[in-house]
Protein backbone atom coordinates (compact mmCIF):
# COMPACT_ATOMS: atom_id res chain seq x y z
CA UNK A 1 0.00 0.00 0.00
CA UNK A 2 1.39 3.38 -0.93
CA UNK A 3 0.14 6.65 0.49
CA UNK A 4 -3.30 5.57 1.64
CA UNK A 5 -5.42 7.16 4.33
CA UNK A 6 -6.56 5.82 7.65
CA UNK A 7 -10.21 4.81 7.34
CA UNK A 8 -10.73 5.82 10.98
CA UNK A 9 -9.13 9.26 11.31
CA UNK A 10 -8.00 10.12 7.73
CA UNK A 11 -4.29 10.32 8.64
CA UNK A 12 -1.88 9.32 5.85
CA UNK A 13 -0.67 5.70 6.08
CA UNK A 14 1.74 3.37 4.31
CA UNK A 15 0.70 0.02 5.81
CA UNK A 16 -2.37 -1.66 7.25
CA UNK A 17 -2.69 -2.28 10.98
CA UNK A 18 -4.80 -4.97 12.70
CA UNK A 19 -6.18 -6.04 9.33
CA UNK A 20 -7.61 -2.62 8.40
CA UNK A 21 -6.32 0.41 6.51
CA UNK A 22 -5.70 2.29 9.75
CA UNK A 23 -2.85 4.35 11.13
CA UNK A 24 -0.68 3.15 13.99
CA UNK A 25 -2.31 5.59 16.41
CA UNK A 26 -5.82 4.27 15.75
CA UNK A 27 -4.64 0.65 15.90
CA UNK A 28 -2.86 1.33 19.20
CA UNK A 29 -5.94 3.10 20.56
CA UNK A 30 -8.11 0.10 19.61
CA UNK A 31 -5.63 -2.38 21.08
CA UNK A 32 -5.36 -0.46 24.39
CA UNK A 33 -9.15 -0.24 24.60
CA UNK A 34 -9.58 -3.99 24.05
CA UNK A 35 -6.82 -4.94 26.51
CA UNK A 36 -8.15 -2.63 29.22
CA UNK A 37 -11.78 -3.60 28.54
CA UNK A 38 -12.81 0.05 28.42
CA UNK A 39 -16.26 1.19 27.35
CA UNK A 40 -16.50 4.73 25.98
CA UNK A 41 -19.59 6.88 25.60
CA UNK A 42 -20.13 9.37 22.81
CA UNK A 43 -19.27 12.96 23.71
CA UNK A 44 -22.38 14.27 21.96
CA UNK A 45 -24.57 11.23 22.70
CA UNK A 46 -25.60 10.78 19.06
CA UNK A 47 -22.76 8.47 17.87
CA UNK A 48 -22.10 10.68 14.83
CA UNK A 49 -18.98 12.59 15.86
CA UNK A 50 -16.40 13.55 13.26
CA UNK A 51 -13.11 11.65 13.67
CA UNK A 52 -10.23 13.58 12.11
CA UNK A 53 -6.52 13.39 12.84
CA UNK A 54 -6.00 17.05 13.68
CA UNK A 55 -9.04 17.47 15.93
CA UNK A 56 -7.89 18.32 19.42
CA UNK A 57 -10.35 16.06 21.25
CA UNK A 58 -11.58 13.10 19.20
CA UNK A 59 -14.63 11.33 20.59
CA UNK A 60 -13.21 8.05 21.87
CA UNK A 61 -16.60 6.33 21.76
CA UNK A 62 -17.11 7.12 18.08
CA UNK A 63 -13.47 6.36 17.26
CA UNK A 64 -13.74 2.91 18.86
CA UNK A 65 -17.10 2.24 17.15
CA UNK A 66 -15.58 3.16 13.79
CA UNK A 67 -12.67 0.74 14.38
CA UNK A 68 -15.14 -2.08 15.14
CA UNK A 69 -17.34 -1.17 12.16
CA UNK A 70 -14.33 -1.38 9.84
CA UNK A 71 -13.57 -4.89 11.16
CA UNK A 72 -10.53 -4.16 13.30
CA UNK A 73 -9.75 -7.13 15.55
CA UNK A 74 -7.29 -7.75 18.34
CA UNK A 75 -7.14 -10.98 20.30
CA UNK A 76 -5.33 -10.70 23.62
CA UNK A 77 -2.43 -13.13 23.89
CA UNK A 78 -3.46 -13.98 27.43
CA UNK A 79 -6.88 -14.80 28.81
CA UNK A 80 -5.54 -13.96 32.24
CA UNK A 81 -7.93 -11.45 33.86
CA UNK A 82 -5.03 -10.19 36.00
CA UNK A 83 -3.09 -9.18 32.88
CA UNK A 84 -4.36 -5.61 33.11
CA UNK A 85 -3.80 -4.00 36.47
CA UNK A 86 -4.39 -0.57 37.84
CA UNK A 87 -1.36 1.68 37.83
CA UNK A 88 0.89 0.87 40.74
CA UNK A 89 -0.48 -2.63 41.39
CA UNK A 90 2.04 -5.43 41.53
CA UNK A 91 1.44 -9.08 40.75
CA UNK A 92 1.32 -10.81 44.16
CA UNK A 93 3.31 -13.74 42.79
CA UNK A 94 6.15 -11.40 41.80
CA UNK A 95 6.03 -8.95 44.71
CA UNK A 96 9.02 -9.25 46.95
CA UNK A 97 10.76 -11.80 44.77
CA UNK A 98 13.80 -11.47 42.64
CA UNK A 99 14.81 -12.82 39.29
CA UNK A 100 17.58 -14.83 40.78
CA UNK A 101 15.08 -17.69 40.93
CA UNK A 102 14.30 -17.32 37.19
CA UNK A 103 16.60 -19.16 34.80
CA UNK A 104 18.63 -16.92 32.50
CA UNK A 105 17.27 -18.94 29.58
CA UNK A 106 14.02 -16.96 29.72
CA UNK A 107 13.80 -14.15 27.20
CA UNK A 108 15.32 -10.79 28.05
CA UNK A 109 11.91 -9.08 27.94
CA UNK A 110 10.42 -11.67 30.29
CA UNK A 111 13.31 -11.20 32.72
CA UNK A 112 12.99 -7.41 32.50
CA UNK A 113 9.23 -7.53 33.09
CA UNK A 114 9.46 -9.85 36.09
CA UNK A 115 12.38 -7.95 37.63
CA UNK A 116 10.68 -4.59 37.05
CA UNK A 117 7.65 -5.80 39.02
CA UNK A 118 9.87 -7.10 41.80
CA UNK A 119 11.92 -3.90 41.77
CA UNK A 120 8.81 -1.75 41.95
CA UNK A 121 7.56 -3.74 44.92
CA UNK A 122 10.90 -3.44 46.74
CA UNK A 123 11.14 0.30 46.09
CA UNK A 124 7.57 1.04 47.20
CA UNK A 125 8.12 -0.95 50.38
CA UNK A 126 11.38 0.87 51.17
CA UNK A 127 9.89 4.28 50.34
CA UNK A 128 6.85 3.67 52.54
CA UNK A 129 9.12 2.58 55.41
CA UNK A 130 11.13 5.77 55.00
CA UNK A 131 7.97 7.92 54.87
CA UNK A 132 6.62 6.38 58.08
CA UNK A 133 9.97 6.59 59.93
CA UNK A 134 10.45 10.23 58.96
CA UNK A 135 6.75 11.03 59.57
CA UNK A 136 6.50 12.90 56.27
CA UNK A 137 3.29 14.87 55.82
CA UNK A 138 1.04 13.86 52.92
CA UNK A 139 0.40 16.35 50.16
CA UNK A 140 -3.30 16.32 49.19
CA UNK A 141 -3.94 14.73 45.81
CA UNK A 142 -7.04 12.94 44.55
CA UNK A 143 -5.35 9.99 42.79
CA UNK A 144 -1.72 9.60 43.89
CA UNK A 145 0.23 9.46 47.12
CA UNK A 146 2.50 12.50 47.46
CA UNK A 147 4.48 13.75 50.44
CA UNK A 148 6.03 17.04 51.36
CA UNK A 149 9.78 16.45 51.50
CA UNK A 150 12.96 18.36 52.12
CA UNK A 151 16.23 17.92 50.25
CA UNK A 152 17.47 15.23 52.66
CA UNK A 153 14.32 13.14 52.10
CA UNK A 154 14.60 13.63 48.35
CA UNK A 155 18.20 12.32 48.38
CA UNK A 156 17.22 9.32 50.49
CA UNK A 157 14.42 8.37 48.04
CA UNK A 158 16.89 8.91 45.20
CA UNK A 159 19.38 6.59 46.95
CA UNK A 160 16.69 3.90 47.22
CA UNK A 161 15.97 4.18 43.48
CA UNK A 162 19.66 4.06 42.49
CA UNK A 163 20.38 1.15 44.83
CA UNK A 164 17.47 -0.87 43.47
CA UNK A 165 18.41 -0.01 39.88
CA UNK A 166 21.72 -1.75 40.47
CA UNK A 167 19.89 -4.84 41.79
CA UNK A 168 17.58 -4.72 38.75
CA UNK A 169 20.52 -4.65 36.32
CA UNK A 170 22.38 -7.43 38.15
CA UNK A 171 19.29 -9.68 38.10
CA UNK A 172 18.38 -9.04 34.46
CA UNK A 173 21.83 -9.11 32.84
CA UNK A 174 23.92 -12.07 33.90
CA UNK A 175 27.17 -10.37 32.84
CA UNK A 176 26.51 -7.15 34.73
CA UNK A 177 28.81 -8.17 37.59
CA UNK A 178 31.68 -8.63 35.09
CA UNK A 179 31.57 -4.97 34.06
CA UNK A 180 34.30 -3.03 35.88
CA UNK A 181 32.90 -1.05 38.81
CA UNK A 182 34.14 2.22 37.29
CA UNK A 183 31.71 1.72 34.41
CA UNK A 184 28.84 0.69 36.67
CA UNK A 185 29.03 3.61 39.08
CA UNK A 186 27.28 6.86 38.31
CA UNK A 187 29.74 9.75 38.11
CA UNK A 188 27.50 11.85 40.35
CA UNK A 189 27.62 11.39 44.10
CA UNK A 190 24.69 11.55 46.46
PDB file of C-alpha atoms in Angstrom, residues 3-186:
ATOM      1  CA  UNK A   3       0.138   6.650   0.488  1.00  0.00           C
ATOM      2  CA  UNK A   4      -3.299   5.568   1.639  1.00  0.00           C
ATOM      3  CA  UNK A   5      -5.423   7.157   4.329  1.00  0.00           C
ATOM      4  CA  UNK A   6      -6.564   5.823   7.655  1.00  0.00           C
ATOM      5  CA  UNK A   7     -10.211   4.813   7.344  1.00  0.00           C
ATOM      6  CA  UNK A   8     -10.734   5.821  10.981  1.00  0.00           C
ATOM      7  CA  UNK A   9      -9.133   9.264  11.305  1.00  0.00           C
ATOM      8  CA  UNK A  10      -7.999  10.121   7.726  1.00  0.00           C
ATOM      9  CA  UNK A  11      -4.292  10.318   8.639  1.00  0.00           C
ATOM     10  CA  UNK A  12      -1.882   9.316   5.846  1.00  0.00           C
ATOM     11  CA  UNK A  13      -0.675   5.700   6.083  1.00  0.00           C
ATOM     12  CA  UNK A  14       1.737   3.369   4.306  1.00  0.00           C
ATOM     13  CA  UNK A  15       0.699   0.016   5.807  1.00  0.00           C
ATOM     14  CA  UNK A  16      -2.372  -1.664   7.249  1.00  0.00           C
ATOM     15  CA  UNK A  17      -2.688  -2.279  10.975  1.00  0.00           C
ATOM     16  CA  UNK A  18      -4.797  -4.967  12.696  1.00  0.00           C
ATOM     17  CA  UNK A  19      -6.180  -6.039   9.333  1.00  0.00           C
ATOM     18  CA  UNK A  20      -7.614  -2.616   8.400  1.00  0.00           C
ATOM     19  CA  UNK A  21      -6.321   0.410   6.511  1.00  0.00           C
ATOM     20  CA  UNK A  22      -5.701   2.287   9.746  1.00  0.00           C
ATOM     21  CA  UNK A  23      -2.851   4.355  11.125  1.00  0.00           C
ATOM     22  CA  UNK A  24      -0.684   3.151  13.994  1.00  0.00           C
ATOM     23  CA  UNK A  25      -2.313   5.593  16.406  1.00  0.00           C
ATOM     24  CA  UNK A  26      -5.825   4.271  15.746  1.00  0.00           C
ATOM     25  CA  UNK A  27      -4.639   0.651  15.895  1.00  0.00           C
ATOM     26  CA  UNK A  28      -2.857   1.327  19.202  1.00  0.00           C
ATOM     27  CA  UNK A  29      -5.942   3.100  20.560  1.00  0.00           C
ATOM     28  CA  UNK A  30      -8.111   0.104  19.605  1.00  0.00           C
ATOM     29  CA  UNK A  31      -5.631  -2.377  21.082  1.00  0.00           C
ATOM     30  CA  UNK A  32      -5.364  -0.459  24.393  1.00  0.00           C
ATOM     31  CA  UNK A  33      -9.153  -0.244  24.605  1.00  0.00           C
ATOM     32  CA  UNK A  34      -9.584  -3.992  24.054  1.00  0.00           C
ATOM     33  CA  UNK A  35      -6.821  -4.941  26.509  1.00  0.00           C
ATOM     34  CA  UNK A  36      -8.154  -2.630  29.217  1.00  0.00           C
ATOM     35  CA  UNK A  37     -11.779  -3.604  28.542  1.00  0.00           C
ATOM     36  CA  UNK A  38     -12.807   0.049  28.421  1.00  0.00           C
ATOM     37  CA  UNK A  39     -16.264   1.194  27.353  1.00  0.00           C
ATOM     38  CA  UNK A  40     -16.500   4.726  25.982  1.00  0.00           C
ATOM     39  CA  UNK A  41     -19.586   6.875  25.599  1.00  0.00           C
ATOM     40  CA  UNK A  42     -20.134   9.368  22.807  1.00  0.00           C
ATOM     41  CA  UNK A  43     -19.268  12.964  23.708  1.00  0.00           C
ATOM     42  CA  UNK A  44     -22.376  14.268  21.958  1.00  0.00           C
ATOM     43  CA  UNK A  45     -24.571  11.231  22.701  1.00  0.00           C
ATOM     44  CA  UNK A  46     -25.597  10.776  19.063  1.00  0.00           C
ATOM     45  CA  UNK A  47     -22.762   8.473  17.872  1.00  0.00           C
ATOM     46  CA  UNK A  48     -22.097  10.683  14.830  1.00  0.00           C
ATOM     47  CA  UNK A  49     -18.978  12.593  15.861  1.00  0.00           C
ATOM     48  CA  UNK A  50     -16.397  13.545  13.260  1.00  0.00           C
ATOM     49  CA  UNK A  51     -13.113  11.653  13.667  1.00  0.00           C
ATOM     50  CA  UNK A  52     -10.227  13.579  12.113  1.00  0.00           C
ATOM     51  CA  UNK A  53      -6.519  13.385  12.837  1.00  0.00           C
ATOM     52  CA  UNK A  54      -6.003  17.054  13.682  1.00  0.00           C
ATOM     53  CA  UNK A  55      -9.041  17.472  15.929  1.00  0.00           C
ATOM     54  CA  UNK A  56      -7.888  18.318  19.420  1.00  0.00           C
ATOM     55  CA  UNK A  57     -10.352  16.057  21.251  1.00  0.00           C
ATOM     56  CA  UNK A  58     -11.579  13.103  19.200  1.00  0.00           C
ATOM     57  CA  UNK A  59     -14.629  11.329  20.587  1.00  0.00           C
ATOM     58  CA  UNK A  60     -13.211   8.051  21.874  1.00  0.00           C
ATOM     59  CA  UNK A  61     -16.599   6.327  21.756  1.00  0.00           C
ATOM     60  CA  UNK A  62     -17.111   7.121  18.076  1.00  0.00           C
ATOM     61  CA  UNK A  63     -13.471   6.355  17.262  1.00  0.00           C
ATOM     62  CA  UNK A  64     -13.745   2.908  18.860  1.00  0.00           C
ATOM     63  CA  UNK A  65     -17.104   2.239  17.149  1.00  0.00           C
ATOM     64  CA  UNK A  66     -15.579   3.162  13.788  1.00  0.00           C
ATOM     65  CA  UNK A  67     -12.673   0.743  14.382  1.00  0.00           C
ATOM     66  CA  UNK A  68     -15.140  -2.076  15.144  1.00  0.00           C
ATOM     67  CA  UNK A  69     -17.344  -1.170  12.162  1.00  0.00           C
ATOM     68  CA  UNK A  70     -14.325  -1.383   9.845  1.00  0.00           C
ATOM     69  CA  UNK A  71     -13.567  -4.890  11.159  1.00  0.00           C
ATOM     70  CA  UNK A  72     -10.527  -4.161  13.301  1.00  0.00           C
ATOM     71  CA  UNK A  73      -9.752  -7.130  15.555  1.00  0.00           C
ATOM     72  CA  UNK A  74      -7.290  -7.754  18.336  1.00  0.00           C
ATOM     73  CA  UNK A  75      -7.143 -10.982  20.299  1.00  0.00           C
ATOM     74  CA  UNK A  76      -5.332 -10.699  23.625  1.00  0.00           C
ATOM     75  CA  UNK A  77      -2.429 -13.131  23.894  1.00  0.00           C
ATOM     76  CA  UNK A  78      -3.461 -13.978  27.425  1.00  0.00           C
ATOM     77  CA  UNK A  79      -6.877 -14.796  28.811  1.00  0.00           C
ATOM     78  CA  UNK A  80      -5.539 -13.963  32.242  1.00  0.00           C
ATOM     79  CA  UNK A  81      -7.931 -11.454  33.856  1.00  0.00           C
ATOM     80  CA  UNK A  82      -5.033 -10.188  35.999  1.00  0.00           C
ATOM     81  CA  UNK A  83      -3.092  -9.183  32.879  1.00  0.00           C
ATOM     82  CA  UNK A  84      -4.356  -5.610  33.108  1.00  0.00           C
ATOM     83  CA  UNK A  85      -3.804  -3.996  36.468  1.00  0.00           C
ATOM     84  CA  UNK A  86      -4.386  -0.567  37.837  1.00  0.00           C
ATOM     85  CA  UNK A  87      -1.365   1.682  37.834  1.00  0.00           C
ATOM     86  CA  UNK A  88       0.890   0.873  40.739  1.00  0.00           C
ATOM     87  CA  UNK A  89      -0.482  -2.628  41.388  1.00  0.00           C
ATOM     88  CA  UNK A  90       2.041  -5.426  41.534  1.00  0.00           C
ATOM     89  CA  UNK A  91       1.439  -9.081  40.755  1.00  0.00           C
ATOM     90  CA  UNK A  92       1.320 -10.815  44.158  1.00  0.00           C
ATOM     91  CA  UNK A  93       3.315 -13.738  42.792  1.00  0.00           C
ATOM     92  CA  UNK A  94       6.145 -11.400  41.796  1.00  0.00           C
ATOM     93  CA  UNK A  95       6.032  -8.952  44.708  1.00  0.00           C
ATOM     94  CA  UNK A  96       9.022  -9.252  46.953  1.00  0.00           C
ATOM     95  CA  UNK A  97      10.755 -11.804  44.773  1.00  0.00           C
ATOM     96  CA  UNK A  98      13.805 -11.475  42.639  1.00  0.00           C
ATOM     97  CA  UNK A  99      14.808 -12.820  39.290  1.00  0.00           C
ATOM     98  CA  UNK A 100      17.582 -14.827  40.778  1.00  0.00           C
ATOM     99  CA  UNK A 101      15.083 -17.687  40.931  1.00  0.00           C
ATOM    100  CA  UNK A 102      14.305 -17.321  37.194  1.00  0.00           C
ATOM    101  CA  UNK A 103      16.598 -19.157  34.804  1.00  0.00           C
ATOM    102  CA  UNK A 104      18.627 -16.915  32.501  1.00  0.00           C
ATOM    103  CA  UNK A 105      17.266 -18.938  29.584  1.00  0.00           C
ATOM    104  CA  UNK A 106      14.024 -16.958  29.720  1.00  0.00           C
ATOM    105  CA  UNK A 107      13.798 -14.146  27.199  1.00  0.00           C
ATOM    106  CA  UNK A 108      15.318 -10.793  28.049  1.00  0.00           C
ATOM    107  CA  UNK A 109      11.912  -9.082  27.936  1.00  0.00           C
ATOM    108  CA  UNK A 110      10.420 -11.666  30.294  1.00  0.00           C
ATOM    109  CA  UNK A 111      13.311 -11.204  32.719  1.00  0.00           C
ATOM    110  CA  UNK A 112      12.986  -7.415  32.502  1.00  0.00           C
ATOM    111  CA  UNK A 113       9.228  -7.534  33.087  1.00  0.00           C
ATOM    112  CA  UNK A 114       9.460  -9.849  36.086  1.00  0.00           C
ATOM    113  CA  UNK A 115      12.376  -7.950  37.629  1.00  0.00           C
ATOM    114  CA  UNK A 116      10.679  -4.589  37.054  1.00  0.00           C
ATOM    115  CA  UNK A 117       7.650  -5.798  39.017  1.00  0.00           C
ATOM    116  CA  UNK A 118       9.871  -7.104  41.797  1.00  0.00           C
ATOM    117  CA  UNK A 119      11.925  -3.900  41.773  1.00  0.00           C
ATOM    118  CA  UNK A 120       8.811  -1.748  41.951  1.00  0.00           C
ATOM    119  CA  UNK A 121       7.559  -3.742  44.918  1.00  0.00           C
ATOM    120  CA  UNK A 122      10.899  -3.441  46.737  1.00  0.00           C
ATOM    121  CA  UNK A 123      11.141   0.304  46.089  1.00  0.00           C
ATOM    122  CA  UNK A 124       7.572   1.040  47.195  1.00  0.00           C
ATOM    123  CA  UNK A 125       8.122  -0.946  50.381  1.00  0.00           C
ATOM    124  CA  UNK A 126      11.381   0.871  51.175  1.00  0.00           C
ATOM    125  CA  UNK A 127       9.892   4.280  50.342  1.00  0.00           C
ATOM    126  CA  UNK A 128       6.845   3.671  52.542  1.00  0.00           C
ATOM    127  CA  UNK A 129       9.122   2.580  55.411  1.00  0.00           C
ATOM    128  CA  UNK A 130      11.134   5.775  54.995  1.00  0.00           C
ATOM    129  CA  UNK A 131       7.967   7.918  54.873  1.00  0.00           C
ATOM    130  CA  UNK A 132       6.619   6.377  58.078  1.00  0.00           C
ATOM    131  CA  UNK A 133       9.969   6.592  59.935  1.00  0.00           C
ATOM    132  CA  UNK A 134      10.445  10.229  58.964  1.00  0.00           C
ATOM    133  CA  UNK A 135       6.747  11.031  59.567  1.00  0.00           C
ATOM    134  CA  UNK A 136       6.498  12.903  56.273  1.00  0.00           C
ATOM    135  CA  UNK A 137       3.294  14.867  55.825  1.00  0.00           C
ATOM    136  CA  UNK A 138       1.044  13.855  52.921  1.00  0.00           C
ATOM    137  CA  UNK A 139       0.395  16.349  50.156  1.00  0.00           C
ATOM    138  CA  UNK A 140      -3.304  16.316  49.190  1.00  0.00           C
ATOM    139  CA  UNK A 141      -3.939  14.730  45.810  1.00  0.00           C
ATOM    140  CA  UNK A 142      -7.042  12.936  44.548  1.00  0.00           C
ATOM    141  CA  UNK A 143      -5.354   9.990  42.789  1.00  0.00           C
ATOM    142  CA  UNK A 144      -1.724   9.596  43.885  1.00  0.00           C
ATOM    143  CA  UNK A 145       0.229   9.459  47.123  1.00  0.00           C
ATOM    144  CA  UNK A 146       2.505  12.500  47.458  1.00  0.00           C
ATOM    145  CA  UNK A 147       4.477  13.746  50.440  1.00  0.00           C
ATOM    146  CA  UNK A 148       6.030  17.041  51.365  1.00  0.00           C
ATOM    147  CA  UNK A 149       9.784  16.451  51.498  1.00  0.00           C
ATOM    148  CA  UNK A 150      12.963  18.361  52.118  1.00  0.00           C
ATOM    149  CA  UNK A 151      16.231  17.923  50.253  1.00  0.00           C
ATOM    150  CA  UNK A 152      17.468  15.231  52.659  1.00  0.00           C
ATOM    151  CA  UNK A 153      14.319  13.145  52.103  1.00  0.00           C
ATOM    152  CA  UNK A 154      14.598  13.632  48.350  1.00  0.00           C
ATOM    153  CA  UNK A 155      18.196  12.323  48.377  1.00  0.00           C
ATOM    154  CA  UNK A 156      17.216   9.320  50.492  1.00  0.00           C
ATOM    155  CA  UNK A 157      14.424   8.375  48.043  1.00  0.00           C
ATOM    156  CA  UNK A 158      16.887   8.910  45.196  1.00  0.00           C
ATOM    157  CA  UNK A 159      19.377   6.590  46.954  1.00  0.00           C
ATOM    158  CA  UNK A 160      16.686   3.896  47.221  1.00  0.00           C
ATOM    159  CA  UNK A 161      15.973   4.178  43.484  1.00  0.00           C
ATOM    160  CA  UNK A 162      19.655   4.056  42.487  1.00  0.00           C
ATOM    161  CA  UNK A 163      20.378   1.150  44.828  1.00  0.00           C
ATOM    162  CA  UNK A 164      17.471  -0.874  43.466  1.00  0.00           C
ATOM    163  CA  UNK A 165      18.409  -0.014  39.879  1.00  0.00           C
ATOM    164  CA  UNK A 166      21.721  -1.755  40.472  1.00  0.00           C
ATOM    165  CA  UNK A 167      19.887  -4.839  41.791  1.00  0.00           C
ATOM    166  CA  UNK A 168      17.583  -4.715  38.751  1.00  0.00           C
ATOM    167  CA  UNK A 169      20.517  -4.652  36.315  1.00  0.00           C
ATOM    168  CA  UNK A 170      22.380  -7.434  38.149  1.00  0.00           C
ATOM    169  CA  UNK A 171      19.293  -9.680  38.097  1.00  0.00           C
ATOM    170  CA  UNK A 172      18.383  -9.041  34.458  1.00  0.00           C
ATOM    171  CA  UNK A 173      21.830  -9.110  32.844  1.00  0.00           C
ATOM    172  CA  UNK A 174      23.918 -12.073  33.904  1.00  0.00           C
ATOM    173  CA  UNK A 175      27.165 -10.371  32.835  1.00  0.00           C
ATOM    174  CA  UNK A 176      26.509  -7.147  34.730  1.00  0.00           C
ATOM    175  CA  UNK A 177      28.813  -8.175  37.586  1.00  0.00           C
ATOM    176  CA  UNK A 178      31.681  -8.627  35.093  1.00  0.00           C
ATOM    177  CA  UNK A 179      31.573  -4.967  34.057  1.00  0.00           C
ATOM    178  CA  UNK A 180      34.296  -3.028  35.880  1.00  0.00           C
ATOM    179  CA  UNK A 181      32.902  -1.052  38.812  1.00  0.00           C
ATOM    180  CA  UNK A 182      34.144   2.221  37.290  1.00  0.00           C
ATOM    181  CA  UNK A 183      31.712   1.723  34.406  1.00  0.00           C
ATOM    182  CA  UNK A 184      28.836   0.685  36.672  1.00  0.00           C
ATOM    183  CA  UNK A 185      29.033   3.608  39.083  1.00  0.00           C
ATOM    184  CA  UNK A 186      27.284   6.858  38.314  1.00  0.00           C
TER     185      UNK A 186
END
